[in-house]
Amino acid sequence: AAKNHDTIRIAAGVYVEQVVIVDKTLMLSGSPGAVLRAAPGMGQPLLVFGNDRVPLLGIVRSEVVVSGLTIDGDRQDDTGNGPYTGIVLLGSSGSVEDCQIKGFRGAVLGIRGGAEGIQVVNPVSMGTEPVSVRVLRNTFADNVYSLVLIGDATGPDQATFDPTLLRTTFSVDDNLIIGNGPDATAAQYGVWIQTGAGGEVKRNTITDHSYVGTGAPHNQDAPFGIGIVADDSEDFSVAAPLAPLQPVRYEGNVFRNNQLAMALLRGDGSTIVDNSCEGSAPGYRSGGLSLSGENLMVVANRFDNLPLGILLLGNDPDFGTYLGTASNAKLVANKFCGVADPIVIEPTVTGT
């Protein structure tokens, strides 16, 4: 019954239901204590739009502001017909503000492995224009992947996929993103940025992402626990080379007790400035920043109590040149305290 530009005010209470919004401009405003909770065995209402997510809140071809809600996956991911996701913005603009997004996982973290707190995706096949999304002042906890930002994506019509187009612009600011600590069952990421998505990630605190299982470390899809990972996931672990990403500015973030604070693969033109990497969690090749791409700027970051500060990827002992090469990288005024290897430069890397 809602009309465009309506505000829907949601009273305190627990709502065990799915909500799907299509082709509308709305505001959803939750009162303190308003909880949208996943039910066991939820359906797949977005399959008709070519998306395999099972969302608690699905937003399709719309512009929606969501604020003040708790979005609770209730660790039910292993009970349904596909990966549970708290909020899916599919071909949609809008913002998610002052919410709690938690429990998007199974009873065992890695029992299925694909659950997400928020997914933003804007496939060319939707016929939509580029979208803009803001994710502000939220708390994420107890998810496999907390926030996933994608431009174009593969779908039933594979021929339309174009990783070079800027399809999604984002601002991810002032969030608290908490992982599950050392876990032996699944990779876990705080923020996952993929091709066709660019913007800013500022002043977030990202903690406790670590994988301690037995996945083969020399395999290209070996699990890691990473605070922020940015890569061409559509081509990962296949023969095609990784595509370059859209530029992103990473500024003023605090990474604490992650296996790897950030992995930026072919992050051409990105800037990493004034971030703090504090302590490391257990796991294979743990450390601060692992970077490849052209014209990276890494300025005035701080690294404390880590085995490795900055790794510039080139001809890597495990992955060769598959992860891309850092070329014309500029490292300026970074500070290291208690870091065993402050800067490691692999063969074929260029920069200053």
mmCIF file of N, CA and C in Angstrom, residues 72 90 105 117 136 158 188 207 210 242 244 253 268 276 323 332 334:
data_model
loop_
_atom_site.group_PDB
_atom_site.id
_atom_site.type_symbol
_atom_site.label_atom_id
_atom_site.label_comp_id
_atom_site.label_asym_id
_atom_site.label_seq_id
_atom_site.Cartn_x
_atom_site.Cartn_y
_atom_site.Cartn_z
ATOM 1 N N ASP A 72 18.381 -9.467 11.613
ATOM 2 C CA ASP A 72 18.927 -10.623 12.330
ATOM 3 C C ASP A 72 18.767 -11.897 11.510
ATOM 4 N N LEU A 90 19.405 -4.475 -5.140
ATOM 5 C CA LEU A 90 19.590 -5.002 -6.487
ATOM 6 C C LEU A 90 19.151 -3.942 -7.495
ATOM 7 N N ARG A 105 24.862 -16.369 8.827
ATOM 8 C CA ARG A 105 25.760 -17.514 8.848
ATOM 9 C C ARG A 105 24.916 -18.725 9.238
ATOM 10 N N GLY A 117 25.743 -9.982 5.178
ATOM 11 C CA GLY A 117 24.935 -8.997 5.879
ATOM 12 C C GLY A 117 24.207 -8.085 4.914
ATOM 13 N N LEU A 136 26.212 3.715 6.561
ATOM 14 C CA LEU A 136 26.697 4.682 7.545
ATOM 15 C C LEU A 136 26.336 4.267 8.972
ATOM 16 N N GLN A 158 25.304 -14.431 -19.612
ATOM 17 C CA GLN A 158 26.708 -14.200 -19.301
ATOM 18 C C GLN A 158 27.346 -13.171 -20.231
ATOM 19 N N GLN A 188 36.198 -15.450 6.131
ATOM 20 C CA GLN A 188 35.254 -14.418 6.564
ATOM 21 C C GLN A 188 35.855 -13.066 6.220
ATOM 22 N N THR A 207 37.390 -5.615 12.840
ATOM 23 C CA THR A 207 38.135 -6.444 13.770
ATOM 24 C C THR A 207 37.820 -7.929 13.622
ATOM 25 N N SER A 210 39.639 -14.040 10.902
ATOM 26 C CA SER A 210 40.790 -14.941 10.883
ATOM 27 C C SER A 210 40.343 -16.342 10.504
ATOM 28 N N LEU A 242 42.720 -11.505 -13.673
ATOM 29 C CA LEU A 242 41.859 -10.643 -12.875
ATOM 30 C C LEU A 242 41.724 -9.285 -13.544
ATOM 31 N N PRO A 244 40.988 -5.161 -13.553
ATOM 32 C CA PRO A 244 41.245 -4.069 -12.612
ATOM 33 C C PRO A 244 39.953 -3.592 -11.956
ATOM 34 N N ASN A 253 40.585 4.268 8.596
ATOM 35 C CA ASN A 253 40.021 3.045 9.159
ATOM 36 C C ASN A 253 40.967 2.440 10.194
ATOM 37 N N ASP A 268 43.697 -0.494 -9.156
ATOM 38 C CA ASP A 268 44.303 0.607 -9.910
ATOM 39 C C ASP A 268 43.787 1.968 -9.440
ATOM 40 N N SER A 276 45.046 2.565 10.381
ATOM 41 C CA SER A 276 45.828 1.957 11.448
ATOM 42 C C SER A 276 45.592 0.458 11.459
ATOM 43 N N LEU A 323 47.820 -12.712 -9.038
ATOM 44 C CA LEU A 323 47.130 -11.710 -8.225
ATOM 45 C C LEU A 323 47.392 -10.283 -8.702
ATOM 46 N N VAL A 332 54.574 6.466 1.161
ATOM 47 C CA VAL A 332 55.051 7.728 1.706
ATOM 48 C C VAL A 332 54.673 7.830 3.189
ATOM 49 N N ASN A 334 54.738 6.152 5.937
ATOM 50 C CA ASN A 334 54.097 5.137 6.760
ATOM 51 C C ASN A 334 54.962 4.856 7.987
#
